[in-house]
Amino acid sequence: MTGAPGELVLAEHRGPVLVLTFNRPAKLNAWTDELEDRYFALLDAAEDDPDVRAVVVTGAGRGFCAGADLQRLQAVGEVSEADRARRRPRDVPRTLRKPLIGAINGVAAGLGMVEALYCDLRFGSPSARFTTAFAQRGLIAEYGISWLLPRLVGHSRAADLLLSSRMVDAEEAFRVGLLDHLVPTGSVVDAAVAYAADLARRCSPASMATIKSQLSIDADGTYADSVARAEGLMLQAFRGSDVVEGVASHLDKRPPAFPSLPVRSSDVPV
């Protein structure tokens, strides 16, 4: 049993921050199609919710996500190409315009590790652990991890983690860059929410969305291309109201009042 669809990923609003919790704790939140559908639907709703300025994702119980449900993988050889086709690409979380922050509370393995890497940054508890797992299951480096991982930890370290599938504890994960913040005491979710709430209070949603896009586009470009794109984006920013508000609030020594992002169906450029 996987539980009712609405229970597979829990949603909790904490002010401007939406906390999403993978909720199959008895299975260390192992991934299923139903869990994926629920997670992506909640991200879609958050995308166009003006009251949500950032999203934190975590796991219930002792794990973040133990990867694909192995019970379902047992029959993978019998599945046709049509059966494997998904309605949406698995990297939907990377398309979210708002900050997506991982609160890694336990093991993140295989696809679970990939989902953690799809986040913009990661907080980890002392019990956070990572393993690529793929080589030990007879699989390949799936879902773009062979692109993501070298950019975080370097080529040879990515090769180590992918070829060996060895388990990386929280201390090493923080040292090599899998974790951006290690939370030694207290709740890792609370720490991630506090960070996300600070972004919501102080930073322009439009600026953050544009910066996320720049980071993605510029990852494979040249420095000169990045500078050229930034020049055009800077002119757009100067024509917008957020710059006026950002400067005025700083001079007035008050919190800024930036508008929410326009919905994706809007013609207003971001």
PDB file of C-alpha atoms in Angstrom:
ATOM      1  CA  MET A   1       0.000   0.000   0.000  1.00  0.00           C
ATOM      2  CA  THR A   2       1.277   3.480  -0.835  1.00  0.00           C
ATOM      3  CA  GLY A   3      -1.360   5.453   1.064  1.00  0.00           C
ATOM      4  CA  ALA A   4      -3.951   7.860  -0.280  1.00  0.00           C
ATOM      5  CA  PRO A   5      -2.494  10.212  -2.919  1.00  0.00           C
ATOM      6  CA  GLY A   6      -3.032  13.252  -0.720  1.00  0.00           C
ATOM      7  CA  GLU A   7      -1.050  11.647   2.083  1.00  0.00           C
ATOM      8  CA  LEU A   8       2.051  10.733   0.053  1.00  0.00           C
ATOM      9  CA  VAL A   9       3.395  14.291   0.209  1.00  0.00           C
ATOM     10  CA  LEU A  10       2.203  16.539   3.005  1.00  0.00           C
ATOM     11  CA  ALA A  11       1.934  20.309   2.558  1.00  0.00           C
ATOM     12  CA  GLU A  12       2.244  22.830   5.381  1.00  0.00           C
ATOM     13  CA  HIS A  13       2.274  26.602   5.037  1.00  0.00           C
ATOM     14  CA  ARG A  14       4.638  28.379   7.398  1.00  0.00           C
ATOM     15  CA  GLY A  15       4.038  31.998   6.547  1.00  0.00           C
ATOM     16  CA  PRO A  16       5.490  32.622   3.058  1.00  0.00           C
ATOM     17  CA  VAL A  17       7.247  29.225   3.056  1.00  0.00           C
ATOM     18  CA  LEU A  18       5.602  26.006   1.872  1.00  0.00           C
ATOM     19  CA  VAL A  19       6.981  22.856   3.503  1.00  0.00           C
ATOM     20  CA  LEU A  20       6.503  19.667   1.474  1.00  0.00           C
ATOM     21  CA  THR A  21       7.163  16.345   3.223  1.00  0.00           C
ATOM     22  CA  PHE A  22       7.565  13.009   1.454  1.00  0.00           C
ATOM     23  CA  ASN A  23       5.366  10.796   3.587  1.00  0.00           C
ATOM     24  CA  ARG A  24       6.137   7.084   3.278  1.00  0.00           C
ATOM     25  CA  PRO A  25       8.216   6.801   6.451  1.00  0.00           C
ATOM     26  CA  ALA A  26       7.865   3.008   6.733  1.00  0.00           C
ATOM     27  CA  LYS A  27       9.620   2.770   3.338  1.00  0.00           C
ATOM     28  CA  LEU A  28      12.097   5.620   4.005  1.00  0.00           C
ATOM     29  CA  ASN A  29       9.938   7.638   1.594  1.00  0.00           C
ATOM     30  CA  ALA A  30      10.804   5.432  -1.380  1.00  0.00           C
ATOM     31  CA  TRP A  31       9.681   7.002  -4.645  1.00  0.00           C
ATOM     32  CA  THR A  32       6.570   5.899  -6.517  1.00  0.00           C
ATOM     33  CA  ASP A  33       4.706   7.309  -9.497  1.00  0.00           C
ATOM     34  CA  GLU A  34       1.894   8.347  -7.162  1.00  0.00           C
ATOM     35  CA  LEU A  35       4.280  10.197  -4.851  1.00  0.00           C
ATOM     36  CA  GLU A  36       5.845  11.913  -7.865  1.00  0.00           C
ATOM     37  CA  ASP A  37       2.467  13.021  -9.185  1.00  0.00           C
ATOM     38  CA  ARG A  38       1.505  14.473  -5.800  1.00  0.00           C
ATOM     39  CA  TYR A  39       4.868  16.250  -5.381  1.00  0.00           C
ATOM     40  CA  PHE A  40       4.764  17.782  -8.841  1.00  0.00           C
ATOM     41  CA  ALA A  41       1.140  18.894  -8.390  1.00  0.00           C
ATOM     42  CA  LEU A  42       2.065  20.658  -5.156  1.00  0.00           C
ATOM     43  CA  LEU A  43       5.027  22.357  -6.854  1.00  0.00           C
ATOM     44  CA  ASP A  44       2.702  23.487  -9.652  1.00  0.00           C
ATOM     45  CA  ALA A  45       0.304  24.979  -7.118  1.00  0.00           C
ATOM     46  CA  ALA A  46       3.176  26.695  -5.261  1.00  0.00           C
ATOM     47  CA  GLU A  47       4.511  28.146  -8.513  1.00  0.00           C
ATOM     48  CA  ASP A  48       1.476  30.377  -9.000  1.00  0.00           C
ATOM     49  CA  ASP A  49       0.478  30.906  -5.371  1.00  0.00           C
ATOM     50  CA  PRO A  50       1.293  34.547  -4.528  1.00  0.00           C
ATOM     51  CA  ASP A  51       1.447  33.672  -0.833  1.00  0.00           C
ATOM     52  CA  VAL A  52       4.282  31.159  -1.394  1.00  0.00           C
ATOM     53  CA  ARG A  53       7.696  32.755  -1.805  1.00  0.00           C
ATOM     54  CA  ALA A  54       9.902  29.710  -1.185  1.00  0.00           C
ATOM     55  CA  VAL A  55       9.536  25.940  -0.825  1.00  0.00           C
ATOM     56  CA  VAL A  56      11.279  23.567   1.595  1.00  0.00           C
ATOM     57  CA  VAL A  57      11.196  19.816   0.876  1.00  0.00           C
ATOM     58  CA  THR A  58      11.999  17.101   3.414  1.00  0.00           C
ATOM     59  CA  GLY A  59      11.095  13.537   4.367  1.00  0.00           C
ATOM     60  CA  ALA A  60       9.002  12.062   7.148  1.00  0.00           C
ATOM     61  CA  GLY A  61      10.653   9.810   9.710  1.00  0.00           C
ATOM     62  CA  ARG A  62      14.277   8.685   9.370  1.00  0.00           C
ATOM     63  CA  GLY A  63      14.852   9.275   5.670  1.00  0.00           C
ATOM     64  CA  PHE A  64      14.664  11.956   3.004  1.00  0.00           C
ATOM     65  CA  CYS A  65      14.043   9.513   0.140  1.00  0.00           C
ATOM     66  CA  ALA A  66      15.535   6.042  -0.274  1.00  0.00           C
ATOM     67  CA  GLY A  67      15.175   6.145  -4.056  1.00  0.00           C
ATOM     68  CA  ALA A  68      12.812   4.217  -6.266  1.00  0.00           C
ATOM     69  CA  ASP A  69      10.640   1.651  -4.528  1.00  0.00           C
ATOM     70  CA  LEU A  70      12.573  -1.612  -5.051  1.00  0.00           C
ATOM     71  CA  GLN A  71       9.378  -3.668  -4.928  1.00  0.00           C
ATOM     72  CA  ARG A  72       8.356  -1.972  -8.154  1.00  0.00           C
ATOM     73  CA  LEU A  73      11.824  -2.258  -9.685  1.00  0.00           C
ATOM     74  CA  GLN A  74      11.617  -6.062  -9.465  1.00  0.00           C
ATOM     75  CA  ALA A  75       9.382  -6.092 -12.530  1.00  0.00           C
ATOM     76  CA  VAL A  76      11.267  -3.420 -14.445  1.00  0.00           C
ATOM     77  CA  GLY A  77      12.515  -5.880 -17.067  1.00  0.00           C
ATOM     78  CA  GLU A  78       8.927  -6.677 -18.017  1.00  0.00           C
ATOM     79  CA  VAL A  79       7.973  -3.042 -18.545  1.00  0.00           C
ATOM     80  CA  SER A  80       7.662  -1.776 -22.108  1.00  0.00           C
ATOM     81  CA  GLU A  81       9.084   1.509 -23.391  1.00  0.00           C
ATOM     82  CA  ALA A  82       5.545   2.904 -23.501  1.00  0.00           C
ATOM     83  CA  ASP A  83       4.976   1.901 -19.882  1.00  0.00           C
ATOM     84  CA  ARG A  84       8.132   3.715 -18.804  1.00  0.00           C
ATOM     85  CA  ALA A  85       7.114   6.968 -20.478  1.00  0.00           C
ATOM     86  CA  ARG A  86       6.161   9.625 -17.955  1.00  0.00           C
ATOM     87  CA  ARG A  87       3.695  12.404 -18.529  1.00  0.00           C
ATOM     88  CA  ARG A  88       6.278  14.966 -17.366  1.00  0.00           C
ATOM     89  CA  PRO A  89      10.079  15.069 -17.140  1.00  0.00           C
ATOM     90  CA  ARG A  90      11.428  14.000 -13.774  1.00  0.00           C
ATOM     91  CA  ASP A  91      13.391  17.242 -13.300  1.00  0.00           C
ATOM     92  CA  VAL A  92      10.233  19.336 -12.873  1.00  0.00           C
ATOM     93  CA  PRO A  93      11.588  20.669  -9.511  1.00  0.00           C
ATOM     94  CA  ARG A  94      14.450  22.400 -11.369  1.00  0.00           C
ATOM     95  CA  THR A  95      11.925  24.501 -13.305  1.00  0.00           C
ATOM     96  CA  LEU A  96      10.397  26.090 -10.184  1.00  0.00           C
ATOM     97  CA  ARG A  97      10.973  29.849 -10.317  1.00  0.00           C
ATOM     98  CA  LYS A  98      10.937  30.157  -6.538  1.00  0.00           C
ATOM     99  CA  PRO A  99      13.748  29.001  -4.223  1.00  0.00           C
ATOM    100  CA  LEU A 100      13.557  25.252  -3.557  1.00  0.00           C
ATOM    101  CA  ILE A 101      15.482  24.245  -0.441  1.00  0.00           C
ATOM    102  CA  GLY A 102      16.169  20.685   0.638  1.00  0.00           C
ATOM    103  CA  ALA A 103      16.052  19.775   4.337  1.00  0.00           C
ATOM    104  CA  ILE A 104      17.885  16.459   4.243  1.00  0.00           C
ATOM    105  CA  ASN A 105      16.934  14.631   7.420  1.00  0.00           C
ATOM    106  CA  GLY A 106      18.271  11.147   6.634  1.00  0.00           C
ATOM    107  CA  VAL A 107      19.271   8.945   3.732  1.00  0.00           C
ATOM    108  CA  ALA A 108      19.002  10.298   0.180  1.00  0.00           C
ATOM    109  CA  ALA A 109      19.727   7.403  -2.156  1.00  0.00           C
ATOM    110  CA  GLY A 110      19.578   6.962  -5.916  1.00  0.00           C
ATOM    111  CA  LEU A 111      16.622   8.915  -7.233  1.00  0.00           C
ATOM    112  CA  GLY A 112      16.248  10.388  -3.740  1.00  0.00           C
ATOM    113  CA  MET A 113      19.753  11.839  -4.022  1.00  0.00           C
ATOM    114  CA  VAL A 114      18.899  13.219  -7.458  1.00  0.00           C
ATOM    115  CA  GLU A 115      15.799  14.890  -6.028  1.00  0.00           C
ATOM    116  CA  ALA A 116      17.961  16.442  -3.308  1.00  0.00           C
ATOM    117  CA  LEU A 117      20.358  17.761  -5.969  1.00  0.00           C
ATOM    118  CA  TYR A 118      17.438  19.289  -7.890  1.00  0.00           C
ATOM    119  CA  CYS A 119      17.040  21.708  -4.963  1.00  0.00           C
ATOM    120  CA  ASP A 120      18.778  25.077  -5.196  1.00  0.00           C
ATOM    121  CA  LEU A 121      20.591  24.364  -1.929  1.00  0.00           C
ATOM    122  CA  ARG A 122      20.524  21.821   0.853  1.00  0.00           C
ATOM    123  CA  PHE A 123      20.448  21.884   4.650  1.00  0.00           C
ATOM    124  CA  GLY A 124      21.385  18.647   6.387  1.00  0.00           C
ATOM    125  CA  SER A 125      21.019  17.132   9.834  1.00  0.00           C
ATOM    126  CA  PRO A 126      23.811  14.997  11.349  1.00  0.00           C
ATOM    127  CA  SER A 127      21.853  11.930  10.196  1.00  0.00           C
ATOM    128  CA  ALA A 128      21.857  13.036   6.538  1.00  0.00           C
ATOM    129  CA  ARG A 129      23.486  10.476   4.240  1.00  0.00           C
ATOM    130  CA  PHE A 130      23.918  10.252   0.484  1.00  0.00           C
ATOM    131  CA  THR A 131      24.523   7.388  -1.931  1.00  0.00           C
ATOM    132  CA  THR A 132      24.171   7.350  -5.696  1.00  0.00           C
ATOM    133  CA  ALA A 133      23.319   3.605  -5.448  1.00  0.00           C
ATOM    134  CA  PHE A 134      22.919   3.130  -9.219  1.00  0.00           C
ATOM    135  CA  ALA A 135      26.006   0.996  -9.920  1.00  0.00           C
ATOM    136  CA  GLN A 136      25.141  -1.371  -7.082  1.00  0.00           C
ATOM    137  CA  ARG A 137      21.717  -1.959  -8.647  1.00  0.00           C
ATOM    138  CA  GLY A 138      23.037  -2.583 -12.162  1.00  0.00           C
ATOM    139  CA  LEU A 139      21.798   0.822 -13.314  1.00  0.00           C
ATOM    140  CA  ILE A 140      23.451   3.855 -14.921  1.00  0.00           C
ATOM    141  CA  ALA A 141      23.792   7.441 -13.689  1.00  0.00           C
ATOM    142  CA  GLU A 142      20.157   8.430 -14.042  1.00  0.00           C
ATOM    143  CA  TYR A 143      18.077  11.600 -14.316  1.00  0.00           C
ATOM    144  CA  GLY A 144      20.935  14.016 -15.030  1.00  0.00           C
ATOM    145  CA  ILE A 145      23.038  13.235 -11.965  1.00  0.00           C
ATOM    146  CA  SER A 146      26.119  12.823 -14.191  1.00  0.00           C
ATOM    147  CA  TRP A 147      25.666  16.509 -15.136  1.00  0.00           C
ATOM    148  CA  LEU A 148      24.666  17.801 -11.700  1.00  0.00           C
ATOM    149  CA  LEU A 149      27.161  16.001  -9.480  1.00  0.00           C
ATOM    150  CA  PRO A 150      30.459  17.083 -11.130  1.00  0.00           C
ATOM    151  CA  ARG A 151      29.309  20.699 -10.961  1.00  0.00           C
ATOM    152  CA  LEU A 152      28.870  20.363  -7.203  1.00  0.00           C
ATOM    153  CA  VAL A 153      31.833  18.226  -6.169  1.00  0.00           C
ATOM    154  CA  GLY A 154      34.206  18.077  -9.173  1.00  0.00           C
ATOM    155  CA  HIS A 155      34.748  15.402 -11.833  1.00  0.00           C
ATOM    156  CA  SER A 156      36.898  12.873  -9.972  1.00  0.00           C
ATOM    157  CA  ARG A 157      34.854  13.025  -6.776  1.00  0.00           C
ATOM    158  CA  ALA A 158      31.668  12.590  -8.808  1.00  0.00           C
ATOM    159  CA  ALA A 159      33.283   9.543 -10.451  1.00  0.00           C
ATOM    160  CA  ASP A 160      34.110   8.171  -6.994  1.00  0.00           C
ATOM    161  CA  LEU A 161      30.549   8.602  -5.743  1.00  0.00           C
ATOM    162  CA  LEU A 162      28.926   7.240  -8.901  1.00  0.00           C
ATOM    163  CA  LEU A 163      31.248   4.276  -9.489  1.00  0.00           C
ATOM    164  CA  SER A 164      31.458   3.102  -5.871  1.00  0.00           C
ATOM    165  CA  SER A 165      27.906   3.945  -4.723  1.00  0.00           C
ATOM    166  CA  ARG A 166      29.480   4.333  -1.283  1.00  0.00           C
ATOM    167  CA  MET A 167      27.546   6.020   1.518  1.00  0.00           C
ATOM    168  CA  VAL A 168      28.563   9.597   2.356  1.00  0.00           C
ATOM    169  CA  ASP A 169      27.824  10.827   5.871  1.00  0.00           C
ATOM    170  CA  ALA A 170      26.734  14.351   6.774  1.00  0.00           C
ATOM    171  CA  GLU A 171      30.216  15.618   7.660  1.00  0.00           C
ATOM    172  CA  GLU A 172      31.711  14.516   4.348  1.00  0.00           C
ATOM    173  CA  ALA A 173      28.648  15.722   2.440  1.00  0.00           C
ATOM    174  CA  PHE A 174      29.121  19.182   3.927  1.00  0.00           C
ATOM    175  CA  ARG A 175      32.860  19.138   3.270  1.00  0.00           C
ATOM    176  CA  VAL A 176      32.566  18.228  -0.402  1.00  0.00           C
ATOM    177  CA  GLY A 177      29.567  20.428  -1.204  1.00  0.00           C
ATOM    178  CA  LEU A 178      26.575  18.080  -1.264  1.00  0.00           C
ATOM    179  CA  LEU A 179      25.277  20.015   1.740  1.00  0.00           C
ATOM    180  CA  ASP A 180      25.455  23.799   1.944  1.00  0.00           C
ATOM    181  CA  HIS A 181      24.488  24.062   5.616  1.00  0.00           C
ATOM    182  CA  LEU A 182      25.028  21.423   8.287  1.00  0.00           C
ATOM    183  CA  VAL A 183      22.640  21.814  11.222  1.00  0.00           C
ATOM    184  CA  PRO A 184      24.343  20.159  14.229  1.00  0.00           C
ATOM    185  CA  THR A 185      21.487  20.659  16.686  1.00  0.00           C
ATOM    186  CA  GLY A 186      17.782  21.361  16.458  1.00  0.00           C
ATOM    187  CA  SER A 187      15.434  20.754  13.563  1.00  0.00           C
ATOM    188  CA  VAL A 188      16.905  20.800  10.076  1.00  0.00           C
ATOM    189  CA  VAL A 189      13.449  21.705   8.743  1.00  0.00           C
ATOM    190  CA  ASP A 190      13.199  24.682  11.082  1.00  0.00           C
ATOM    191  CA  ALA A 191      16.647  25.869   9.981  1.00  0.00           C
ATOM    192  CA  ALA A 192      15.724  25.565   6.315  1.00  0.00           C
ATOM    193  CA  VAL A 193      12.390  27.329   6.868  1.00  0.00           C
ATOM    194  CA  ALA A 194      14.117  30.185   8.743  1.00  0.00           C
ATOM    195  CA  TYR A 195      16.493  30.650   5.798  1.00  0.00           C
ATOM    196  CA  ALA A 196      13.641  30.490   3.280  1.00  0.00           C
ATOM    197  CA  ALA A 197      11.555  32.956   5.309  1.00  0.00           C
ATOM    198  CA  ASP A 198      14.483  35.365   5.318  1.00  0.00           C
ATOM    199  CA  LEU A 199      14.632  35.171   1.515  1.00  0.00           C
ATOM    200  CA  ALA A 200      10.882  35.807   1.410  1.00  0.00           C
ATOM    201  CA  ARG A 201      11.180  38.879   3.615  1.00  0.00           C
ATOM    202  CA  ARG A 202      14.220  40.517   2.088  1.00  0.00           C
ATOM    203  CA  CYS A 203      14.600  39.431  -1.547  1.00  0.00           C
ATOM    204  CA  SER A 204      12.689  40.234  -4.717  1.00  0.00           C
ATOM    205  CA  PRO A 205      10.823  37.207  -6.107  1.00  0.00           C
ATOM    206  CA  ALA A 206      11.460  38.475  -9.641  1.00  0.00           C
ATOM    207  CA  SER A 207      15.172  38.899  -8.923  1.00  0.00           C
ATOM    208  CA  MET A 208      15.446  35.403  -7.468  1.00  0.00           C
ATOM    209  CA  ALA A 209      13.597  33.870 -10.422  1.00  0.00           C
ATOM    210  CA  THR A 210      15.905  35.645 -12.867  1.00  0.00           C
ATOM    211  CA  ILE A 211      19.021  34.666 -10.917  1.00  0.00           C
ATOM    212  CA  LYS A 212      17.907  31.015 -10.916  1.00  0.00           C
ATOM    213  CA  SER A 213      17.492  31.213 -14.680  1.00  0.00           C
ATOM    214  CA  GLN A 214      20.927  32.811 -15.066  1.00  0.00           C
ATOM    215  CA  LEU A 215      22.578  30.071 -13.011  1.00  0.00           C
ATOM    216  CA  SER A 216      20.965  27.411 -15.187  1.00  0.00           C
ATOM    217  CA  ILE A 217      21.635  29.026 -18.564  1.00  0.00           C
ATOM    218  CA  ASP A 218      25.164  30.201 -17.758  1.00  0.00           C
ATOM    219  CA  ALA A 219      26.289  26.783 -16.485  1.00  0.00           C
ATOM    220  CA  ASP A 220      27.250  25.727 -20.012  1.00  0.00           C
ATOM    221  CA  GLY A 221      28.102  29.117 -21.487  1.00  0.00           C
ATOM    222  CA  THR A 222      31.165  31.299 -21.535  1.00  0.00           C
ATOM    223  CA  TYR A 223      31.964  34.130 -19.181  1.00  0.00           C
ATOM    224  CA  ALA A 224      31.518  36.624 -22.026  1.00  0.00           C
ATOM    225  CA  ASP A 225      28.071  35.217 -22.829  1.00  0.00           C
ATOM    226  CA  SER A 226      27.095  35.499 -19.165  1.00  0.00           C
ATOM    227  CA  VAL A 227      28.183  39.139 -19.013  1.00  0.00           C
ATOM    228  CA  ALA A 228      26.314  39.960 -22.227  1.00  0.00           C
ATOM    229  CA  ARG A 229      23.091  38.362 -20.988  1.00  0.00           C
ATOM    230  CA  ALA A 230      23.441  40.119 -17.650  1.00  0.00           C
ATOM    231  CA  GLU A 231      23.708  43.502 -19.383  1.00  0.00           C
ATOM    232  CA  GLY A 232      20.336  43.002 -21.060  1.00  0.00           C
ATOM    233  CA  LEU A 233      18.720  41.674 -17.896  1.00  0.00           C
ATOM    234  CA  MET A 234      20.102  44.586 -15.909  1.00  0.00           C
ATOM    235  CA  LEU A 235      18.429  47.076 -18.251  1.00  0.00           C
ATOM    236  CA  GLN A 236      15.129  45.238 -17.774  1.00  0.00           C
ATOM    237  CA  ALA A 237      15.584  45.334 -14.004  1.00  0.00           C
ATOM    238  CA  PHE A 238      16.273  49.083 -14.022  1.00  0.00           C
ATOM    239  CA  ARG A 239      12.967  49.626 -15.806  1.00  0.00           C
ATOM    240  CA  GLY A 240      11.048  47.615 -13.189  1.00  0.00           C
ATOM    241  CA  SER A 241       9.489  48.626  -9.905  1.00  0.00           C
ATOM    242  CA  ASP A 242      11.524  46.218  -7.774  1.00  0.00           C
ATOM    243  CA  VAL A 243      14.706  48.267  -8.114  1.00  0.00           C
ATOM    244  CA  VAL A 244      12.848  51.382  -6.995  1.00  0.00           C
ATOM    245  CA  GLU A 245      11.439  49.540  -3.987  1.00  0.00           C
ATOM    246  CA  GLY A 246      14.729  47.842  -3.169  1.00  0.00           C
ATOM    247  CA  VAL A 247      16.637  51.118  -3.079  1.00  0.00           C
ATOM    248  CA  ALA A 248      13.882  53.040  -1.289  1.00  0.00           C
ATOM    249  CA  SER A 249      13.454  50.423   1.429  1.00  0.00           C
ATOM    250  CA  HIS A 250      17.200  50.379   2.056  1.00  0.00           C
ATOM    251  CA  LEU A 251      17.367  54.160   2.354  1.00  0.00           C
ATOM    252  CA  ASP A 252      14.242  54.220   4.526  1.00  0.00           C
ATOM    253  CA  LYS A 253      15.645  51.416   6.723  1.00  0.00           C
ATOM    254  CA  ARG A 254      12.463  49.339   6.380  1.00  0.00           C
ATOM    255  CA  PRO A 255      11.644  45.888   5.029  1.00  0.00           C
ATOM    256  CA  PRO A 256      11.010  45.863   1.276  1.00  0.00           C
ATOM    257  CA  ALA A 257       7.526  45.226  -0.100  1.00  0.00           C
ATOM    258  CA  PHE A 258       8.262  43.365  -3.322  1.00  0.00           C
ATOM    259  CA  PRO A 259       5.329  42.058  -5.383  1.00  0.00           C
ATOM    260  CA  SER A 260       4.767  38.358  -5.949  1.00  0.00           C
ATOM    261  CA  LEU A 261       5.751  36.719  -9.211  1.00  0.00           C
ATOM    262  CA  PRO A 262       3.196  36.937 -12.013  1.00  0.00           C
ATOM    263  CA  VAL A 263       1.533  33.625 -12.772  1.00  0.00           C
ATOM    264  CA  ARG A 264       3.066  31.634 -15.607  1.00  0.00           C
ATOM    265  CA  SER A 265       0.077  32.305 -17.861  1.00  0.00           C
ATOM    266  CA  SER A 266       0.641  36.035 -17.547  1.00  0.00           C
ATOM    267  CA  ASP A 267       2.228  38.040 -20.342  1.00  0.00           C
ATOM    268  CA  VAL A 268       4.154  40.067 -17.828  1.00  0.00           C
ATOM    269  CA  PRO A 269       7.873  39.249 -18.309  1.00  0.00           C
ATOM    270  CA  VAL A 270       9.916  37.975 -15.359  1.00  0.00           C
TER     271      VAL A 270
END
